[in-house]
PDB file of C-alpha atoms in Angstrom:
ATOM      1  CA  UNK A 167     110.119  84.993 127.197  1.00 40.00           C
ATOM      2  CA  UNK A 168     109.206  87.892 125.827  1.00 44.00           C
ATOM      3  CA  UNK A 169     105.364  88.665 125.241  1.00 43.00           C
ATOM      4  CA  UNK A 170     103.161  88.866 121.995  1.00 42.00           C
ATOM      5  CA  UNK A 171     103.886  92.347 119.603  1.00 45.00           C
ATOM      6  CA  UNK A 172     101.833  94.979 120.909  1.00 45.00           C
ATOM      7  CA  UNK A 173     101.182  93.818 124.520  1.00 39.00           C
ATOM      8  CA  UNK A 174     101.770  95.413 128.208  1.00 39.00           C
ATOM      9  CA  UNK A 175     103.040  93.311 130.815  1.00 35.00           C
ATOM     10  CA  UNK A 176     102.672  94.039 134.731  1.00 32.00           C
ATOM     11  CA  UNK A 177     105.815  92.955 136.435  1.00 33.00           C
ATOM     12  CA  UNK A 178     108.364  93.126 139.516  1.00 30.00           C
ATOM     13  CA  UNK A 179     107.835  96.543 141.206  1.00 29.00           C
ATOM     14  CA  UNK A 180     110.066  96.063 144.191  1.00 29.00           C
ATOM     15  CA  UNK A 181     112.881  98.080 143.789  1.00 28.00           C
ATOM     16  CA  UNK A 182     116.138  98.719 145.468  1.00 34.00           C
ATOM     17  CA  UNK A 183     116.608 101.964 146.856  1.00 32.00           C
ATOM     18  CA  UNK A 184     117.798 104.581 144.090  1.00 41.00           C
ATOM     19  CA  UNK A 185     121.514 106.071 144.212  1.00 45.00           C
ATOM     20  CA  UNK A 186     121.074 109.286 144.030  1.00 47.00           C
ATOM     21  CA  UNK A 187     124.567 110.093 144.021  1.00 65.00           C
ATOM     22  CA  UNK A 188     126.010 108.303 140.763  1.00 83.00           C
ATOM     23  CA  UNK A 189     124.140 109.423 137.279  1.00 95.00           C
ATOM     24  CA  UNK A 190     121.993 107.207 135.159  1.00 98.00           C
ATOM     25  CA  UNK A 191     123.583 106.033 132.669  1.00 98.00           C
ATOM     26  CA  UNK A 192     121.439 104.821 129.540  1.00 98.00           C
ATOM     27  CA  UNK A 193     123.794 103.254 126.474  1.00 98.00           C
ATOM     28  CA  UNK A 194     122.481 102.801 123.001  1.00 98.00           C
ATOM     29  CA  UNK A 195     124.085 100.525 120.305  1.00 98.00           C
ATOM     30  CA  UNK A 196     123.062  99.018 117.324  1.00 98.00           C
ATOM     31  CA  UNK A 197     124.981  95.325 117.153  1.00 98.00           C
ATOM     32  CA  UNK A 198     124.392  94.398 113.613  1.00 98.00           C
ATOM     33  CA  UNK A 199     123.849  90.820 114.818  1.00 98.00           C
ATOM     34  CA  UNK A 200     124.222  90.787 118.492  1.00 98.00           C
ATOM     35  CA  UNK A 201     126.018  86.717 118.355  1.00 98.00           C
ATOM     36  CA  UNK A 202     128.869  88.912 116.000  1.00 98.00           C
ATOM     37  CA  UNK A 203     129.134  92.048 118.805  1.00 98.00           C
ATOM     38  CA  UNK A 204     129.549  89.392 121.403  1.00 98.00           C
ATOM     39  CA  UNK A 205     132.286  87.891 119.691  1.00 98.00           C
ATOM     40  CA  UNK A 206     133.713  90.995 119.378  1.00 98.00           C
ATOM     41  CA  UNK A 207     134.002  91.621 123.125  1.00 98.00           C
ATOM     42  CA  UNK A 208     130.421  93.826 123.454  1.00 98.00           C
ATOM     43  CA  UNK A 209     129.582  91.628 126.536  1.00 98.00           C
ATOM     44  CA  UNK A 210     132.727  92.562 128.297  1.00 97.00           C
ATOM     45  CA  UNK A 211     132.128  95.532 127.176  1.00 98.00           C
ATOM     46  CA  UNK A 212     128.654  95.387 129.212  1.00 98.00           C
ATOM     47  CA  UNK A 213     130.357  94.382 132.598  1.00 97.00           C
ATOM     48  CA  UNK A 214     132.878  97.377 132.634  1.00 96.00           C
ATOM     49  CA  UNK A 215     130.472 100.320 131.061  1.00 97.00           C
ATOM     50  CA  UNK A 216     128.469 100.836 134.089  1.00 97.00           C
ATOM     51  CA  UNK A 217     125.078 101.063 132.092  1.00 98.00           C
ATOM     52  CA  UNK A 218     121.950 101.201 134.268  1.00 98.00           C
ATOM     53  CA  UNK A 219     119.840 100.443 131.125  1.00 98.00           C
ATOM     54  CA  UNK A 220     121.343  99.232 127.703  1.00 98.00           C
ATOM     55  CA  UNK A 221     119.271  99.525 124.427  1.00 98.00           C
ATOM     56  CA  UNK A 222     120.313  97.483 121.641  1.00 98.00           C
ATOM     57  CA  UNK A 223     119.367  97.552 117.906  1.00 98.00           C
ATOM     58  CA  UNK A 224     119.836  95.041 115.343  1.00 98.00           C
ATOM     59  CA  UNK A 225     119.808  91.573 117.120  1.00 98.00           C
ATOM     60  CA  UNK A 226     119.629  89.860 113.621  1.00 98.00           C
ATOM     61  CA  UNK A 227     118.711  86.937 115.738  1.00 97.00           C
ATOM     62  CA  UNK A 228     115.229  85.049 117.137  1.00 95.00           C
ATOM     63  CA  UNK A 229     114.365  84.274 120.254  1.00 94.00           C
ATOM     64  CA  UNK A 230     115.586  81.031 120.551  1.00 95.00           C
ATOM     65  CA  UNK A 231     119.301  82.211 119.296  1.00 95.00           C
ATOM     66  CA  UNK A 232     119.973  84.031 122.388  1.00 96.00           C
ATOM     67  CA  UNK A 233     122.078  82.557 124.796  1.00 96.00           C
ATOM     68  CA  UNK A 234     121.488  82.960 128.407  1.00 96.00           C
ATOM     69  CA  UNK A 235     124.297  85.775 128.505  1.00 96.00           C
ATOM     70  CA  UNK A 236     122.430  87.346 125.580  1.00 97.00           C
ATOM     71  CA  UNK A 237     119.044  87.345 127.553  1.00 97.00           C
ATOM     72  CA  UNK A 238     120.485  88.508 130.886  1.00 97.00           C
ATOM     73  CA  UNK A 239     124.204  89.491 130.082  1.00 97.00           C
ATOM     74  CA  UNK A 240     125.131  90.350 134.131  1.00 97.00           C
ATOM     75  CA  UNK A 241     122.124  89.607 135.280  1.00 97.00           C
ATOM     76  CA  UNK A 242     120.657  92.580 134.066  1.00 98.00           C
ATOM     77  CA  UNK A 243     117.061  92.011 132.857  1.00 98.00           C
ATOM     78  CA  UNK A 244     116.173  91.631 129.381  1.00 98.00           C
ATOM     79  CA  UNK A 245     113.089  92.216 126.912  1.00 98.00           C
ATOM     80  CA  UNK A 246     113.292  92.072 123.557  1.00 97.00           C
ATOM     81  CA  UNK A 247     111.533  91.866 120.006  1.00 97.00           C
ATOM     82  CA  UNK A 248     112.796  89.915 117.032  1.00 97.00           C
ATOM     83  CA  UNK A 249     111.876  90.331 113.765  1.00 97.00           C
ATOM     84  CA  UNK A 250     109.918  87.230 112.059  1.00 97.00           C
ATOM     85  CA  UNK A 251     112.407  87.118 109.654  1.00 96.00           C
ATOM     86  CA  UNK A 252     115.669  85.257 110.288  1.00 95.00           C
ATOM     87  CA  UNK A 253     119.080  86.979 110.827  1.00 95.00           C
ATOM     88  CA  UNK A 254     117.080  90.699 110.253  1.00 96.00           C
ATOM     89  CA  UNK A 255     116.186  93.957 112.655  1.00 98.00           C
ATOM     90  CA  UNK A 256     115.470  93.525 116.377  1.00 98.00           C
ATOM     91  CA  UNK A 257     115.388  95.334 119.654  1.00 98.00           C
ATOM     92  CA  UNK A 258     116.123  94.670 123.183  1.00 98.00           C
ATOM     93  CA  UNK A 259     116.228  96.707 126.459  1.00 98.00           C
ATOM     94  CA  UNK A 260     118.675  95.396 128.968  1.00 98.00           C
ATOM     95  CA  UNK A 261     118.314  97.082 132.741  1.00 98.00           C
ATOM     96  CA  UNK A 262     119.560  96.327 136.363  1.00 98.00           C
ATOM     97  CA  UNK A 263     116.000  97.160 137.471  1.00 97.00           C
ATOM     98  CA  UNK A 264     113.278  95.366 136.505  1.00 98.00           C
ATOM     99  CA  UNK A 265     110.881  97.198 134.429  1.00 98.00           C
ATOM    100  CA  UNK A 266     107.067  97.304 135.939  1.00 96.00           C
ATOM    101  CA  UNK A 267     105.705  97.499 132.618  1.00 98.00           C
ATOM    102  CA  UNK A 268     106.580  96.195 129.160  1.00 98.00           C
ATOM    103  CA  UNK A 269     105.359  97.069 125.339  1.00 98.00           C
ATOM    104  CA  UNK A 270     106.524  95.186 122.860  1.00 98.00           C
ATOM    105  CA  UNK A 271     105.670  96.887 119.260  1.00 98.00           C
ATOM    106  CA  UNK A 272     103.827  99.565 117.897  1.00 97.00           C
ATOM    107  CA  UNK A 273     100.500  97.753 117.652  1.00 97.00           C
ATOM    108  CA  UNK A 274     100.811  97.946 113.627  1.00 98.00           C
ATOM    109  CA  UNK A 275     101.477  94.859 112.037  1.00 97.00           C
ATOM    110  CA  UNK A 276     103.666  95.964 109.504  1.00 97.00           C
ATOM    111  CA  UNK A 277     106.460  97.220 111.521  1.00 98.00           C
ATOM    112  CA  UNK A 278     105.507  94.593 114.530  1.00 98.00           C
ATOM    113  CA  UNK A 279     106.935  92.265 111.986  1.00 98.00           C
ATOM    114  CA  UNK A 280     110.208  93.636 111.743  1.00 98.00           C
ATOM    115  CA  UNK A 281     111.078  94.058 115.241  1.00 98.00           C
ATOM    116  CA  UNK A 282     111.577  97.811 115.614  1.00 98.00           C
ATOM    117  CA  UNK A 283     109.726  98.714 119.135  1.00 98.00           C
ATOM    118  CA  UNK A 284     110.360  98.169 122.370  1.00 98.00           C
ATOM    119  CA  UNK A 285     109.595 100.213 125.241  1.00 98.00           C
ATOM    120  CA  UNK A 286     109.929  99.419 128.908  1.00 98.00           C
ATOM    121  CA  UNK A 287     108.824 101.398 131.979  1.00 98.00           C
ATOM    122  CA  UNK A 288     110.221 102.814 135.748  1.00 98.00           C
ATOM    123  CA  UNK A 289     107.949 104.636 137.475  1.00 98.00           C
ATOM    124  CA  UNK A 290     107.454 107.692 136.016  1.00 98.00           C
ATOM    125  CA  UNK A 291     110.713 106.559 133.628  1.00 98.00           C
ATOM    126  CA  UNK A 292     110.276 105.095 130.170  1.00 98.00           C
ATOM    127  CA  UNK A 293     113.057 103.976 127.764  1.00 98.00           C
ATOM    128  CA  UNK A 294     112.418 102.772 124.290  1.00 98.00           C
ATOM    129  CA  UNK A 295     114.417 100.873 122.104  1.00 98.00           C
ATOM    130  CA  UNK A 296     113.787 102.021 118.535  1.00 98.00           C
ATOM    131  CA  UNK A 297     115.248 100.694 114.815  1.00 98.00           C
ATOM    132  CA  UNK A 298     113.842 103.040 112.773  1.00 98.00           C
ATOM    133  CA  UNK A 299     113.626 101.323 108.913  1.00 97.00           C
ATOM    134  CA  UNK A 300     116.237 102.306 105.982  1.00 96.00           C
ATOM    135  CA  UNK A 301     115.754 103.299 102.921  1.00 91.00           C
ATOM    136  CA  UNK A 302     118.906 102.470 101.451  1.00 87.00           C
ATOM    137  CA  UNK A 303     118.916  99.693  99.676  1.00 87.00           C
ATOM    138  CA  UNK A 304     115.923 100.112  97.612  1.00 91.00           C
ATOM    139  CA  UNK A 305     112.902 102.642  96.782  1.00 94.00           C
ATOM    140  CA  UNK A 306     110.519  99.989  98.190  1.00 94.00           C
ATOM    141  CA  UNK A 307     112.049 100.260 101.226  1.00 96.00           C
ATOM    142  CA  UNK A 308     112.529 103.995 101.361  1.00 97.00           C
ATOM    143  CA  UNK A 309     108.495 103.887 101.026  1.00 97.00           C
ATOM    144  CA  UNK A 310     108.550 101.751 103.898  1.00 97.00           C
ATOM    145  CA  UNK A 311     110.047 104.126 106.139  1.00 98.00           C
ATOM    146  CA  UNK A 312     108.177 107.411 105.038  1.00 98.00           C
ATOM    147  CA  UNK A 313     105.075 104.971 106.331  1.00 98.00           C
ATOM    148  CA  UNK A 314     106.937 104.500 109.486  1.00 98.00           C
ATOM    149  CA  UNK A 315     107.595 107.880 109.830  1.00 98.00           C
ATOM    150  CA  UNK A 316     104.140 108.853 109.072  1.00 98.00           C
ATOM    151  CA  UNK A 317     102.879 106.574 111.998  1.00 98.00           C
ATOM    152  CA  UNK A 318     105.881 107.047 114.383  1.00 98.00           C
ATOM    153  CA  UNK A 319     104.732 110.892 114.574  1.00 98.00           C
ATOM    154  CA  UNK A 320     101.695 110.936 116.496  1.00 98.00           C
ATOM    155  CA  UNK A 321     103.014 108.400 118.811  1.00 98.00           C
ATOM    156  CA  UNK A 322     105.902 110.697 119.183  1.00 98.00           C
ATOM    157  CA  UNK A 323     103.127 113.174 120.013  1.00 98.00           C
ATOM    158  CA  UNK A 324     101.331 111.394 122.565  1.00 98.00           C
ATOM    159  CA  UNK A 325     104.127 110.239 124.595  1.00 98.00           C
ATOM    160  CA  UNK A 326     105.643 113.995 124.621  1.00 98.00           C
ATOM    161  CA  UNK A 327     102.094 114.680 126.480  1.00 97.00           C
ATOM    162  CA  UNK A 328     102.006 111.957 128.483  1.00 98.00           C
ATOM    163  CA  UNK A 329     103.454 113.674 131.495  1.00 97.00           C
ATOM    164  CA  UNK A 330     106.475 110.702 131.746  1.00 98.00           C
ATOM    165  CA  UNK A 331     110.101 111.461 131.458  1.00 98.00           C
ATOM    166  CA  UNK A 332     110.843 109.315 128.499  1.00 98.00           C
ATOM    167  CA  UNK A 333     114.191 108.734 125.970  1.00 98.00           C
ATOM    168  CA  UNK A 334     113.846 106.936 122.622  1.00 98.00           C
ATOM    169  CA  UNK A 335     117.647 105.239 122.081  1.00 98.00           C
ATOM    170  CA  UNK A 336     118.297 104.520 119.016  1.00 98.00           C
ATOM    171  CA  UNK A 337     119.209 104.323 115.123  1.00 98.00           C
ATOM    172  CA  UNK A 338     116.938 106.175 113.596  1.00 98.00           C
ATOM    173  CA  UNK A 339     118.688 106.175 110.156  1.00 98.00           C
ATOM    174  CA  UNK A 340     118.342 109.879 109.819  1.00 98.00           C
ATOM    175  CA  UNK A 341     121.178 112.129 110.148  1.00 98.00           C
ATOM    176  CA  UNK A 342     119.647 115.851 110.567  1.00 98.00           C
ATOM    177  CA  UNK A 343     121.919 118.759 109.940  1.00 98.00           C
ATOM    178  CA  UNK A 344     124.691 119.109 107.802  1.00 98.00           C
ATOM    179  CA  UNK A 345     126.783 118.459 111.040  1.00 98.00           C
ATOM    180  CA  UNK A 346     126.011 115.322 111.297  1.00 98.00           C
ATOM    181  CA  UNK A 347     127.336 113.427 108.584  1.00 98.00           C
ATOM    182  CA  UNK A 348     130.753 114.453 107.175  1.00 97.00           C
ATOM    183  CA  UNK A 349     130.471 113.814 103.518  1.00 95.00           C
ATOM    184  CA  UNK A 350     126.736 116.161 103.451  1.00 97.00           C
ATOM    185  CA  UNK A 351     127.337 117.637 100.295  1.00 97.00           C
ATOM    186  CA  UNK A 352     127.661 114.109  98.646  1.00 96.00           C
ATOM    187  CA  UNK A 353     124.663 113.042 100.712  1.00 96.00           C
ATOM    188  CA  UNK A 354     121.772 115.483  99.346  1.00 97.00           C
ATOM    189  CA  UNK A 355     120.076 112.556  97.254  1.00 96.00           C
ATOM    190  CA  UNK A 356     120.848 109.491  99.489  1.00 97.00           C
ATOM    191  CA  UNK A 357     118.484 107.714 102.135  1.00 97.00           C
ATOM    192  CA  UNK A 358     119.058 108.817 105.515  1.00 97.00           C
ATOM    193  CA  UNK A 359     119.893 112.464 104.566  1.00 98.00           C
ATOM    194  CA  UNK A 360     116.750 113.128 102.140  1.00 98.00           C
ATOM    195  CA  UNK A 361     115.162 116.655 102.666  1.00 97.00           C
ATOM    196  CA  UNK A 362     111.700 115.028 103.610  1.00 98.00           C
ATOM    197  CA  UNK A 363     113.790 112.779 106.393  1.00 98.00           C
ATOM    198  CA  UNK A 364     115.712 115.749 107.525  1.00 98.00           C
ATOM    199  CA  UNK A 365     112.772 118.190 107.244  1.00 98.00           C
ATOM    200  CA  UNK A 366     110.472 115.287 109.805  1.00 98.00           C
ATOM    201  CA  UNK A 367     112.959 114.663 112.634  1.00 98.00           C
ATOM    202  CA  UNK A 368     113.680 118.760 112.218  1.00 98.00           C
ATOM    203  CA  UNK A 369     109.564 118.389 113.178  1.00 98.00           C
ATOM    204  CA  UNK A 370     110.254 116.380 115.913  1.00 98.00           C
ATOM    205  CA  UNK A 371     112.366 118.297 117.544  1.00 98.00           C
ATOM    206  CA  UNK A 372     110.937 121.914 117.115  1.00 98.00           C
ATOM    207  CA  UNK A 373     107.228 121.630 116.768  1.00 98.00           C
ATOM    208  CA  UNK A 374     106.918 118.338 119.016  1.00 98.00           C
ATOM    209  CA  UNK A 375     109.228 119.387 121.532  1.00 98.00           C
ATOM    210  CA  UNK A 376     111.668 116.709 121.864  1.00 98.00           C
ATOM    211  CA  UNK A 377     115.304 117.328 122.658  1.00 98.00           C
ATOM    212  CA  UNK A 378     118.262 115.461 120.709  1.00 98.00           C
ATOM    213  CA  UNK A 379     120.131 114.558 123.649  1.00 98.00           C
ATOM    214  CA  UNK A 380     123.655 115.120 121.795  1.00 98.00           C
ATOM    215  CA  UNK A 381     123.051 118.182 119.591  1.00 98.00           C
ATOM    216  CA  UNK A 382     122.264 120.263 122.843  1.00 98.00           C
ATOM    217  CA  UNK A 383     125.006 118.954 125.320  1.00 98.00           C
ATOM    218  CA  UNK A 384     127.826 119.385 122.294  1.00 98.00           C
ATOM    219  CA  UNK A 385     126.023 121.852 119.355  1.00 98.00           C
ATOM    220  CA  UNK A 386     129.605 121.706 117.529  1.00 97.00           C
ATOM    221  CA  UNK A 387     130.538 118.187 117.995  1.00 98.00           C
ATOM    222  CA  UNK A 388     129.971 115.912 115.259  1.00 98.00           C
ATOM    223  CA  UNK A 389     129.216 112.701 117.215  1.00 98.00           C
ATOM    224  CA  UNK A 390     129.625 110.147 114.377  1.00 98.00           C
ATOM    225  CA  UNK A 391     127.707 106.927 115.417  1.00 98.00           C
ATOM    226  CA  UNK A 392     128.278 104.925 112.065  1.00 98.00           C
ATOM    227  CA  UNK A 393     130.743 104.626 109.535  1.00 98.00           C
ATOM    228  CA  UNK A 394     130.212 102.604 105.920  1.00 96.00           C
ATOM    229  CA  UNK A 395     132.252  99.366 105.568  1.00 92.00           C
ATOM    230  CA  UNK A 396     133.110 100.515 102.450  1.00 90.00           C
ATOM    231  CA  UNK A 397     137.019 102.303 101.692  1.00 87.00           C
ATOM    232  CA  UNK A 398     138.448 103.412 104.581  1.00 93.00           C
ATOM    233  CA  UNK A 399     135.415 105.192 106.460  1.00 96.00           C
ATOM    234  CA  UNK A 400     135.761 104.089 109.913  1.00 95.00           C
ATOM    235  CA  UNK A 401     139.524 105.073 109.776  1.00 94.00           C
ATOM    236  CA  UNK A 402     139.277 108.326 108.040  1.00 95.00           C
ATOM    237  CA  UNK A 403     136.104 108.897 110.535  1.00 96.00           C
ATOM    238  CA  UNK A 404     133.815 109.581 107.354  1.00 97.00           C
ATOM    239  CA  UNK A 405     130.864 109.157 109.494  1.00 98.00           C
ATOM    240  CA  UNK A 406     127.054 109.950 109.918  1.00 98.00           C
ATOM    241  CA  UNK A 407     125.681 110.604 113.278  1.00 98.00           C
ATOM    242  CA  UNK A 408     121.913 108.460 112.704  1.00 98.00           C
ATOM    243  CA  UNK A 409     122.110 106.729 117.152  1.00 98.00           C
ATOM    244  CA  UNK A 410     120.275 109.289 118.685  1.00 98.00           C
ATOM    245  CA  UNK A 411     118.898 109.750 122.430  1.00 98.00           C
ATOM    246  CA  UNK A 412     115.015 111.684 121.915  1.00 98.00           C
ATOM    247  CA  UNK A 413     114.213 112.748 125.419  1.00 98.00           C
ATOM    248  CA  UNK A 414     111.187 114.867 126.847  1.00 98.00           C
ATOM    249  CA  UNK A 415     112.644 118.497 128.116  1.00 98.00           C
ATOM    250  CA  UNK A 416     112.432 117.418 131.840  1.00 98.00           C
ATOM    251  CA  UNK A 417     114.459 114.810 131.547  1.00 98.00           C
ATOM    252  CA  UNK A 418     117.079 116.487 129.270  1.00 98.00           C
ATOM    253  CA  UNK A 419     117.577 119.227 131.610  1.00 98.00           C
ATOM    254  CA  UNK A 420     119.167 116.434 133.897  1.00 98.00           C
ATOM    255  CA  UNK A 421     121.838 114.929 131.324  1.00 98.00           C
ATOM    256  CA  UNK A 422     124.849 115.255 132.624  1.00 97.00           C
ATOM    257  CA  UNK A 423     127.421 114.574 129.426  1.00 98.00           C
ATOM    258  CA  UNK A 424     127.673 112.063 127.057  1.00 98.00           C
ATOM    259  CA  UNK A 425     130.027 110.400 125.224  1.00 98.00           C
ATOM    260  CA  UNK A 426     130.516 108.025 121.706  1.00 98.00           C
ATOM    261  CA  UNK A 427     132.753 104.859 122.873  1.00 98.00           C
ATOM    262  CA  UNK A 428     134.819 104.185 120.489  1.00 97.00           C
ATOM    263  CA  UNK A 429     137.571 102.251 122.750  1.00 96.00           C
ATOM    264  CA  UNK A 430     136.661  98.932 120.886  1.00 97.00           C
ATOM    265  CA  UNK A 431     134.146  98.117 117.781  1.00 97.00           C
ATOM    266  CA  UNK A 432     131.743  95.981 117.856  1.00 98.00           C
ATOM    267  CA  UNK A 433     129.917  96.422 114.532  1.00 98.00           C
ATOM    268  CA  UNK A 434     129.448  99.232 112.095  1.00 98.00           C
ATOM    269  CA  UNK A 435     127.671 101.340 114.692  1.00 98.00           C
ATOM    270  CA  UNK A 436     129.479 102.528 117.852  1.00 98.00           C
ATOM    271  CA  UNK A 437     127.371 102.830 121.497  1.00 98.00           C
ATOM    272  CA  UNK A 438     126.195 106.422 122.406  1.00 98.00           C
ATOM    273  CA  UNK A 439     126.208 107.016 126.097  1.00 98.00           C
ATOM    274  CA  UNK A 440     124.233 109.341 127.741  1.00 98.00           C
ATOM    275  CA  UNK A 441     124.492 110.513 132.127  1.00 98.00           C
ATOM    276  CA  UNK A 442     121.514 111.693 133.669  1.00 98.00           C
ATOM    277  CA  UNK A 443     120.844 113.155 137.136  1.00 97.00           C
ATOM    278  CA  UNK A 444     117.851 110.891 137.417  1.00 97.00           C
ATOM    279  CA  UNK A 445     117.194 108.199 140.132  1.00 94.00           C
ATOM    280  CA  UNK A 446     117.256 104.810 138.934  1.00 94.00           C
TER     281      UNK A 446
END
């Protein structure tokens, strides 16, 4: 069972020895409904993709909708935070360790709500599972995420000083540089490509210090993470690039590669995997 919004929980800290010879591989995806990725083969997926930790966006599902596969798919372990509202939002973290230490939400009531936060800790390791809010679908809720950005920054800020190697996985509905989304020119006045959006995460990344794992392993590769249902997006690869991995410099300068799987779809988002030379 997961534990209340905003909580820490002190866990199993028996570990099995650390391969240091294979990478770590971390894989984000956001499901958009994790019952209809499962369907669509994402748990198979799961058993073949060698993930050492699995972050997961968009459950669109409560606590009591998850199966046992969907709480410990392989017996990996599983935290998670659903939304209060039915079939909306959601994060998980799925590992093959389990994590000594557990927060579930941002400790602000607003977002707690919505299921956006969860971050679970290794040692000297932390991974968070993020769903940043959208804007899209109506000014109200484009308000709502300038709020979330406004409090998201000094967290940002603290955890870049903490002195842990840390990566935020996730969809953080932002695509930064014209790079990232093919259609930019046509994008200038929408959600998710808005100077103020483009000009914070630009923030992020230059005055806080964190390193967008993808941009700096492949600067000319577009990366596309998620493609509009609409037309013929996915096929034409019309695509913005909003999944990120936000890692602390130390930890960066151990990726390895990366890599958007695209074998098989699972929902309008497609998993961003990311190596690391990092004991796990």
């Amino acid at each position: 069972m997961a534990p209340a919004a905003g909580t820490q929980l002190t866990a199993h800290t028996g570990y099995l020895k650390p391969d240091l010879e294979s990478p770590m591989r971390i894989i984000s995806a956001n499901l958009n409904g994790i019952r209809s990725a499962y369907k669509k083969g994402f748990h198979d997926y799961l058993a073949e993709a060698g993930a050492d930790i699995v972050c997961v966006q968009e459950l669109k599902a409560q606590e009591a909708d998850l199966s046992a596969e969907m709480q410990r798919p392989h017996g990996m372990h599983g935290v998670w935070h659903c939304a209060e509202k039915r079939g909306y939002s959601g994060v998980a973290v799925y590992s093959k360790r389990e994590p000594d230490q557990v927060q579930i939400g941002m400790g602000i009531p607003e977002f707690d709500a919505e299921g956006r936060f969860v971050r679970t800790d290794f040692g000297n390791l932390s991974v968070i599972s993020l769903y940043l809010p959208s804007g899209s679908s109506a000014e109200e809720r484009q308000q709502v995420k300038y709020r979330f950005l406004d409090a998201f920054y000094p967290m940002l800020h603290d955890m870049k000083h903490s002195g842990r190697d840390i990566v935020v996985c996730g969809d953080w509905n932002i695509a930064h540089q014209n790079i990232d989304l093919k259609n930019w020119k046509g994008n200038l006045k929408n959600s998710g490509f808005l100077p103020e959006e483009r000009a914070w995460i630009g923030k992020v990344i230059a005055e806080l210090g964190w390193v967008d794992m993808w941009r700096t392993l492949y600067p000319e590769a577009p990366g596309y993470t998620w493609w509009s249902n609409r037309g013929q997006a996915y096929a034409k690869d019309v695509g913005w690039r909003i999944d990120y991995h936000m890692v602390t410099p130390e930890l960066a300068a151990n990726a390895r590669s990366a890599h958007v799987y695209k074998e098989q779809k699972f929902s309008d988002h497609a998993p961003l995997v990311v190596d690391y030379d990092y004991p796990f």
